[in-house]
């Protein structure tokens, strides 16, 4: 059937019946000719979005830059303010310390310069200790008793040569004491620099070099103590002068640890290099000490000064027959005079010490025994039998802090009451220590143990200050360094003995503290006997 429409045309395909007229043919889809237009539209939209994003980013960058600038300015102002505050605090603290060190004529006598040098030397010691605190200088608490005993024996190594060698050498060169003090500081500076490389390499020379540095530290202490009487002003006593050195030591240890501890986080070699720098500066200050530190040049007698001749005695007449010479020893060389051995010289030195010095040395030895015993016995006891409600580490830390506070308290007490008799001060401190030991024996608890640590630190410091003052006052200048070196060796041996007693003692609190309290009572009795025997009869 023919429709009358042109051939090849479809009717109504894709058209709506509501349209005004029939739509002829299929609606063409977007062809290849329409795609560029769509791409241009999309690209334009993308460019607009990118532009908007760029503007937003720019605005955010400006805001962030402004915020960064504000933060940087605030940080810079805070740093500057903090630096100014630290600078003002350091200036005020330095001024107060200088006023303390130069008071009562210490500036004119030269004691203040010794005190200032002591701050730097102690700061160097603190940096050195911080560097090796976790290695060879660490007390092996919590380990086997045999290892702790080996540590105690090792601590005696520097003192083996201190009394027989270093003391006589310092006495022989006492006219150049400034250079002797400077040499010990320079040696520690050199060893600190060498140890910085040894620690990094893990060399076996670490322990020998560290012990050599400790020996130089003790030699420095001996030489310094021997020179204190020569620069002491008349307005203060020797106990006060020594207390000032102890206070300077505490200040230097705090400052040195505060500087070396953060740097030590980079590694032990860096804090050892800090110690090197501090020791170098202290060496310069030691060489520039006043000339009064050096003793006058004189020919020392072997042990003590010979008594002056009796002027009242009649001079020998020309006709007097000279006394027969003593018979010669056939076994000895007639051309060489026999010299006493080191043991004989040490025995003669001990006999020549006055009774107050020997009594004070006994008291100070008791303080060292107490310190060594409390350190080791209490550590083993608390590791094995912790106190109820507190960890062993916390309890040991509290006792250690109390002992350090007691040490500082002893220095300040000595500076305040140093005008009293050294014997009275040391004996009073010993009685307080006996009372504290008895209290711990009867009522063992955390508060009483912390109190014993506080008393032990103060007792040890006061006893040492009094002993140094008596040696400085009652010993000849030609023997002073030997007396100090021998006393330092004796005190270290007492500390080792107290630690050995703590290792060997059964872990029974009342038994251990009762025994060490009995030892202190024996020390008190021994001191009384020594002083009583020295009194003239009648």
XYZ file of C-alpha atoms in Angstrom:
538
model
C 0.000 0.000 0.000
C 1.369 3.293 -0.987
C 1.264 6.063 1.516
C 1.968 8.958 -0.730
C 5.153 9.878 1.079
C 8.481 10.151 -0.583
C 10.227 6.889 -0.831
C 12.966 6.207 1.677
C 11.493 8.376 4.428
C 10.176 6.901 7.724
C 7.170 8.482 9.404
C 6.968 9.419 13.043
C 10.267 7.846 14.019
C 11.457 9.399 17.287
C 8.665 12.070 17.114
C 6.020 12.850 19.740
C 2.325 12.697 18.798
C 1.801 16.081 20.518
C 4.160 17.870 18.146
C 2.590 20.402 15.823
C 3.840 18.480 12.891
C 5.363 15.203 12.147
C 9.125 15.142 12.649
C 10.739 13.590 9.661
C 13.982 11.583 10.049
C 16.176 10.473 13.115
C 17.688 13.056 15.511
C 21.391 13.126 14.770
C 23.812 12.376 17.693
C 26.894 14.475 18.496
C 29.316 13.758 15.810
C 33.016 14.233 15.412
C 32.467 17.875 14.469
C 30.969 18.678 17.983
C 33.793 17.113 20.136
C 36.278 20.027 19.868
C 33.690 22.388 21.235
C 33.060 20.167 24.237
C 36.795 19.848 24.859
C 37.175 23.602 24.735
C 34.375 24.009 27.273
C 35.956 21.462 29.605
C 39.367 23.059 29.229
C 37.940 26.469 29.980
C 36.262 25.144 33.083
C 39.529 23.456 34.141
C 41.426 26.697 33.625
C 38.879 28.564 35.717
C 39.134 25.919 38.463
C 42.917 26.047 38.340
C 42.847 29.819 38.541
C 40.491 29.678 41.506
C 42.696 27.077 43.161
C 45.774 29.216 42.522
C 44.074 32.258 44.024
C 43.024 30.226 47.069
C 46.514 28.790 47.400
C 48.019 32.243 47.136
C 45.665 33.531 49.792
C 46.486 30.553 52.029
C 50.219 31.100 51.401
C 49.912 34.752 52.353
C 48.013 33.824 55.502
C 50.522 31.086 56.354
C 53.445 33.400 55.634
C 51.954 36.038 57.882
C 51.348 33.475 60.615
C 54.898 32.141 60.208
C 56.311 35.633 60.392
C 54.280 36.362 63.498
C 55.362 33.047 65.056
C 58.983 33.655 64.129
C 58.896 37.111 65.638
C 57.268 35.754 68.777
C 59.799 32.930 68.969
C 62.690 35.313 68.418
C 61.334 37.633 71.068
C 60.935 34.668 73.421
C 64.470 33.475 72.751
C 65.866 36.948 73.236
C 63.841 37.420 76.406
C 64.938 34.010 77.679
C 68.564 34.768 76.833
C 68.316 38.112 78.587
C 66.724 36.433 81.601
C 69.411 33.750 81.699
C 72.077 36.390 81.208
C 70.700 38.518 84.030
C 70.418 35.450 86.244
C 73.954 34.390 85.401
C 75.206 37.899 86.026
C 73.433 38.099 89.369
C 74.587 34.608 90.347
C 78.169 35.355 89.321
C 78.108 38.581 91.276
C 76.828 36.864 94.389
C 79.392 34.087 94.097
C 82.206 36.568 93.629
C 80.986 38.476 96.661
C 80.970 35.217 98.616
C 84.418 34.193 97.394
C 86.016 37.610 97.967
C 84.508 38.351 101.363
C 86.436 38.730 104.620
C 89.737 39.581 102.979
C 89.823 36.593 100.617
C 90.297 38.885 97.629
C 93.449 40.464 99.032
C 94.927 37.176 100.227
C 94.304 35.333 96.950
C 91.889 32.742 98.345
C 89.107 34.019 96.070
C 91.101 33.157 92.957
C 91.654 29.650 94.291
C 87.907 29.345 94.921
C 87.050 30.524 91.400
C 89.505 28.034 89.922
C 87.938 25.284 92.023
C 84.555 25.922 90.388
C 85.980 25.274 86.930
C 87.985 22.244 88.033
C 84.887 20.713 89.606
C 82.838 21.477 86.494
C 85.401 19.580 84.458
C 85.223 16.667 86.893
C 81.435 16.635 86.559
C 81.622 16.570 82.765
C 84.172 13.758 82.953
C 81.983 11.775 85.353
C 78.867 12.276 83.208
C 80.778 10.962 80.206
C 81.809 7.712 81.874
C 78.935 7.336 84.348
C 77.361 4.520 82.375
C 80.611 2.618 81.770
C 83.566 2.085 84.087
C 82.555 4.658 86.721
C 79.133 3.087 87.276
C 78.713 1.366 90.622
C 77.579 -2.180 89.726
C 74.512 -2.271 91.950
C 72.215 -5.246 91.556
C 75.023 -7.459 90.278
C 76.861 -10.339 91.918
C 78.797 -9.545 95.081
C 82.035 -10.695 93.496
C 81.721 -8.081 90.758
C 81.035 -5.372 93.322
C 84.085 -6.476 95.329
C 86.200 -6.234 92.181
C 84.893 -2.708 91.680
C 85.964 -1.801 95.225
C 89.456 -3.111 94.608
C 89.666 -1.140 91.368
C 88.825 2.116 93.158
C 91.950 1.688 95.299
C 94.263 1.590 92.276
C 94.870 5.380 92.011
C 95.719 5.562 95.719
C 98.443 2.916 95.533
C 100.837 5.502 94.090
C 99.312 8.564 95.761
C 100.875 8.240 99.216
C 104.331 6.809 98.369
C 104.999 8.789 95.182
C 102.745 11.794 94.631
C 102.873 13.176 98.186
C 106.677 13.322 98.473
C 106.941 14.715 94.941
C 104.522 17.549 95.706
C 106.372 18.363 98.919
C 109.682 18.472 97.071
C 108.279 20.898 94.487
C 106.079 22.898 96.836
C 107.881 26.111 95.801
C 106.197 25.622 92.409
C 102.780 24.559 93.658
C 100.949 26.667 91.076
C 102.607 24.733 88.292
C 101.934 21.456 90.101
C 98.226 22.286 90.305
C 98.205 23.428 86.694
C 99.998 20.256 85.606
C 97.323 18.034 87.140
C 94.631 20.017 85.317
C 96.539 19.935 82.033
C 97.014 16.182 82.384
C 93.273 15.722 82.887
C 92.581 17.870 79.832
C 94.910 15.728 77.718
C 93.440 12.487 79.050
C 89.884 13.710 78.421
C 90.731 14.422 74.793
C 92.391 11.021 74.382
C 89.495 9.261 76.115
C 87.051 10.882 73.674
C 88.613 8.797 70.928
C 89.105 5.728 73.108
C 85.428 5.616 74.105
C 84.335 5.846 70.487
C 86.673 3.018 69.443
C 85.965 0.757 72.429
C 89.670 0.425 73.174
C 90.873 -1.629 76.184
C 92.856 1.446 77.276
C 89.649 2.994 78.611
C 90.050 1.745 82.184
C 93.790 2.537 82.616
C 93.392 6.050 81.228
C 90.336 6.719 83.394
C 92.189 5.553 86.513
C 95.143 7.764 85.592
C 92.757 10.703 85.336
C 91.327 9.878 88.757
C 94.843 9.770 90.185
C 95.510 13.226 88.724
C 92.293 14.411 90.381
C 93.472 13.199 93.792
C 96.917 14.750 93.255
C 95.188 18.050 92.459
C 93.173 17.830 95.685
C 96.329 17.139 97.710
C 98.266 20.036 96.179
C 95.329 22.413 96.584
C 94.736 21.469 100.223
C 98.419 21.942 101.000
C 98.327 25.481 99.600
C 95.145 26.724 101.294
C 96.873 27.846 104.539
C 99.198 30.104 102.553
C 96.318 32.182 101.125
C 93.910 32.061 104.067
C 92.994 35.556 105.297
C 93.263 36.266 108.988
C 89.526 36.952 109.287
C 88.465 33.318 108.712
C 89.523 29.948 110.034
C 90.859 27.025 108.057
C 87.527 25.207 108.409
C 85.754 28.153 106.770
C 88.381 28.358 104.027
C 87.979 24.662 103.291
C 84.183 25.006 103.403
C 84.359 27.644 100.700
C 86.226 25.201 98.488
C 83.533 22.602 99.162
C 80.780 25.056 98.250
C 82.674 25.931 95.079
C 82.938 22.226 94.325
C 79.177 21.784 94.626
C 78.498 24.768 92.376
C 80.979 23.520 89.795
C 79.540 19.996 89.815
C 76.022 21.330 89.210
C 77.118 23.640 86.391
C 79.329 21.029 84.765
C 76.606 18.397 84.845
C 74.050 20.877 83.477
C 76.308 21.646 80.494
C 77.642 18.137 79.839
C 74.424 16.139 80.268
C 72.558 17.593 77.240
C 75.694 17.438 75.092
C 76.323 13.904 76.296
C 73.148 12.789 74.514
C 75.158 13.061 71.322
C 77.622 10.566 72.748
C 80.218 10.257 75.510
C 83.032 11.674 73.308
C 81.274 15.035 73.103
C 80.928 15.489 76.856
C 84.577 14.453 77.227
C 85.498 17.229 74.809
C 83.504 19.616 76.986
C 85.588 18.448 79.946
C 88.726 19.093 77.881
C 87.737 22.714 77.247
C 86.876 23.318 80.913
C 90.152 21.780 82.102
C 92.137 23.976 79.716
C 90.536 27.139 81.110
C 91.110 25.904 84.675
C 94.780 25.253 83.824
C 95.222 28.878 82.797
C 93.615 30.045 86.049
C 95.870 27.716 88.051
C 99.037 29.123 86.505
C 97.775 32.641 87.223
C 97.163 31.965 90.905
C 98.877 34.361 93.332
C 102.492 33.634 94.180
C 101.502 33.136 97.819
C 100.292 29.639 96.900
C 103.920 28.611 96.429
C 105.956 27.839 99.499
C 109.260 29.531 100.098
C 112.374 27.758 98.938
C 114.031 26.062 101.860
C 115.837 22.847 102.554
C 113.299 20.474 104.130
C 114.277 18.050 106.830
C 113.478 14.391 106.225
C 110.514 14.311 108.600
C 110.274 17.303 110.886
C 112.160 20.403 111.771
C 115.064 19.896 114.137
C 114.782 21.634 117.512
C 116.807 24.823 117.811
C 120.064 24.580 119.748
C 119.994 25.568 123.391
C 121.586 28.980 123.593
C 122.046 28.652 127.341
C 124.386 25.719 126.967
C 128.093 26.464 127.119
C 129.882 26.291 123.790
C 132.340 23.473 123.466
C 135.841 24.385 124.511
C 138.793 24.050 122.254
C 140.285 21.393 124.535
C 137.179 19.292 124.532
C 137.640 15.861 123.170
C 135.201 15.109 120.375
C 132.819 12.273 120.964
C 133.655 8.971 119.420
C 131.799 8.391 116.184
C 129.196 5.629 116.192
C 130.422 2.277 114.992
C 130.006 1.820 111.276
C 127.758 -0.821 109.880
C 130.058 -3.338 108.236
C 127.346 -4.366 105.812
C 126.827 -0.835 104.569
C 128.805 0.990 101.977
C 130.915 3.606 103.786
C 130.585 5.977 100.834
C 126.760 5.911 100.668
C 124.547 6.983 103.537
C 121.648 4.603 104.136
C 118.260 6.063 103.215
C 115.023 4.978 104.884
C 112.610 2.899 102.867
C 109.196 4.128 101.859
C 107.557 2.034 104.548
C 109.851 3.509 107.179
C 109.152 7.030 105.948
C 105.401 6.378 106.070
C 105.693 4.968 109.590
C 107.733 7.964 110.709
C 105.204 10.311 109.130
C 102.329 8.695 111.007
C 104.245 8.932 114.277
C 105.047 12.597 113.678
C 101.398 13.576 113.241
C 99.945 15.366 116.276
C 97.283 13.602 118.328
C 94.416 15.898 117.180
C 95.219 15.041 113.567
C 95.289 11.310 114.259
C 92.024 11.524 116.193
C 90.359 13.527 113.397
C 91.637 11.005 110.854
C 90.042 8.227 112.885
C 86.731 10.107 112.954
C 86.825 10.815 109.222
C 87.635 7.157 108.578
C 84.510 6.236 110.545
C 82.489 8.535 108.305
C 83.882 6.796 105.223
C 83.078 3.369 106.692
C 79.488 4.479 107.263
C 79.204 5.870 103.728
C 80.564 2.740 102.068
C 78.426 0.471 104.214
C 75.194 2.369 103.600
C 75.870 2.509 99.851
C 76.413 -1.214 99.328
C 74.580 -2.931 102.170
C 71.432 -0.899 101.631
C 71.522 -1.493 97.886
C 71.719 -5.278 98.321
C 69.126 -5.190 101.099
C 66.601 -3.180 99.113
C 67.071 -5.272 95.974
C 66.462 -8.439 97.973
C 63.866 -7.136 100.452
C 62.064 -4.032 99.124
C 60.351 -1.819 101.641
C 56.558 -2.140 101.585
C 54.820 0.284 99.279
C 57.926 1.621 97.535
C 60.131 0.276 94.767
C 63.798 -0.501 95.353
C 64.940 2.003 92.731
C 62.890 4.808 94.272
C 64.118 4.025 97.786
C 67.763 3.966 96.674
C 67.241 7.190 94.765
C 65.793 8.919 97.817
C 68.718 7.786 99.972
C 71.205 8.960 97.330
C 69.537 12.359 97.049
C 69.513 12.653 100.836
C 73.222 11.818 101.011
C 74.017 14.453 98.380
C 71.906 17.019 100.217
C 73.702 16.115 103.438
C 77.046 16.667 101.751
C 76.001 20.135 100.684
C 74.500 20.819 104.109
C 77.802 19.875 105.731
C 79.641 22.389 103.547
C 77.274 25.216 104.488
C 77.345 24.259 108.170
C 81.139 24.277 108.113
C 81.080 27.728 106.561
C 78.768 28.973 109.308
C 80.284 27.414 112.433
C 83.859 27.068 111.238
C 85.125 29.342 113.991
C 84.593 26.574 116.526
C 87.098 23.869 117.362
C 87.455 21.294 114.553
C 87.617 18.517 117.140
C 84.319 19.613 118.691
C 82.610 19.859 115.281
C 83.767 16.417 114.159
C 82.892 14.770 117.478
C 79.415 16.307 117.479
C 78.792 15.075 113.951
C 79.948 11.594 115.004
C 77.485 11.548 117.907
C 74.640 12.541 115.570
C 75.627 9.742 113.179
C 75.610 7.209 116.034
C 72.127 8.350 117.043
C 70.884 8.031 113.437
C 72.381 4.544 113.133
C 70.742 3.477 116.377
C 67.391 4.840 115.172
C 67.566 2.816 111.945
C 68.542 -0.274 113.932
C 65.492 0.022 116.175
C 62.993 1.304 113.578
C 64.005 0.274 110.058
C 61.799 2.127 107.566
C 62.043 4.436 104.589
C 62.029 7.712 106.617
C 64.747 6.508 109.002
C 66.913 5.204 106.137
C 66.589 8.513 104.279
C 67.501 10.331 107.509
C 70.590 8.128 107.862
C 71.621 9.011 104.306
C 71.275 12.716 105.092
C 73.277 12.403 108.316
C 75.910 10.251 106.630
C 76.536 12.868 103.935
C 76.759 15.744 106.419
C 78.953 13.742 108.814
C 81.397 12.796 106.066
C 81.721 16.366 104.810
C 82.177 17.931 108.254
C 84.688 15.290 109.330
C 86.743 15.861 106.167
C 86.684 19.646 106.594
C 87.892 19.363 110.183
C 90.593 16.848 109.277
C 91.918 19.087 106.497
C 91.978 22.079 108.835
C 93.959 20.193 111.479
C 96.485 18.871 108.950
C 96.922 22.357 107.531
C 97.383 23.890 110.977
C 99.430 21.271 112.829
C 101.662 19.842 110.087
C 104.892 21.344 108.815
C 104.808 22.805 105.331
C 107.519 20.386 104.212
C 105.308 17.413 105.115
C 101.846 18.740 104.362
C 101.342 17.136 100.955
C 102.573 13.778 102.260
C 100.161 14.009 105.189
C 97.277 14.795 102.847
C 98.148 12.027 100.404
C 98.436 9.515 103.216
C 95.115 10.645 104.728
C 93.381 10.426 101.333
C 94.628 6.860 100.937
C 93.516 5.993 104.454
C 90.042 7.440 103.864
C 89.590 5.598 100.582
C 90.665 2.359 102.272
C 88.062 3.029 104.982
C 85.349 3.496 102.354
C 86.355 0.250 100.674
C 86.357 -1.461 104.076
C 82.857 -0.202 104.806
C 81.676 -1.398 101.414
C 83.305 -4.802 101.980
C 81.523 -5.036 105.329
C 78.244 -4.300 103.566
C 78.918 -7.030 101.000
C 79.817 -9.651 103.607
C 77.003 -8.827 106.028
C 73.855 -11.011 105.973
C 70.831 -9.178 104.605
C 69.251 -8.530 107.983
C 68.507 -4.846 108.538
C 68.822 -4.726 112.307
C 71.975 -6.808 112.314
C 73.707 -4.785 109.613
C 72.899 -1.335 110.940
C 73.581 -2.482 114.481
C 77.069 -3.594 113.480
C 77.933 -0.359 111.695
C 76.609 1.650 114.654
C 78.871 -0.364 116.943
C 81.776 0.468 114.616
C 80.992 4.173 114.988
C 80.947 3.799 118.771
C 84.375 2.182 118.522
C 85.572 5.136 116.422
C 84.356 7.527 119.120
C 86.191 5.604 121.824
C 89.379 5.408 119.735
C 89.389 9.170 119.203
C 88.976 9.830 122.913
C 91.822 7.437 123.742
C 94.168 9.046 121.194
C 93.558 12.520 122.549
C 93.806 11.396 126.173
C 97.146 9.661 125.675
C 98.559 12.831 124.173
C 97.758 14.911 127.248
C 100.715 15.662 129.487
C 100.760 13.655 132.678
C 100.118 15.687 135.796
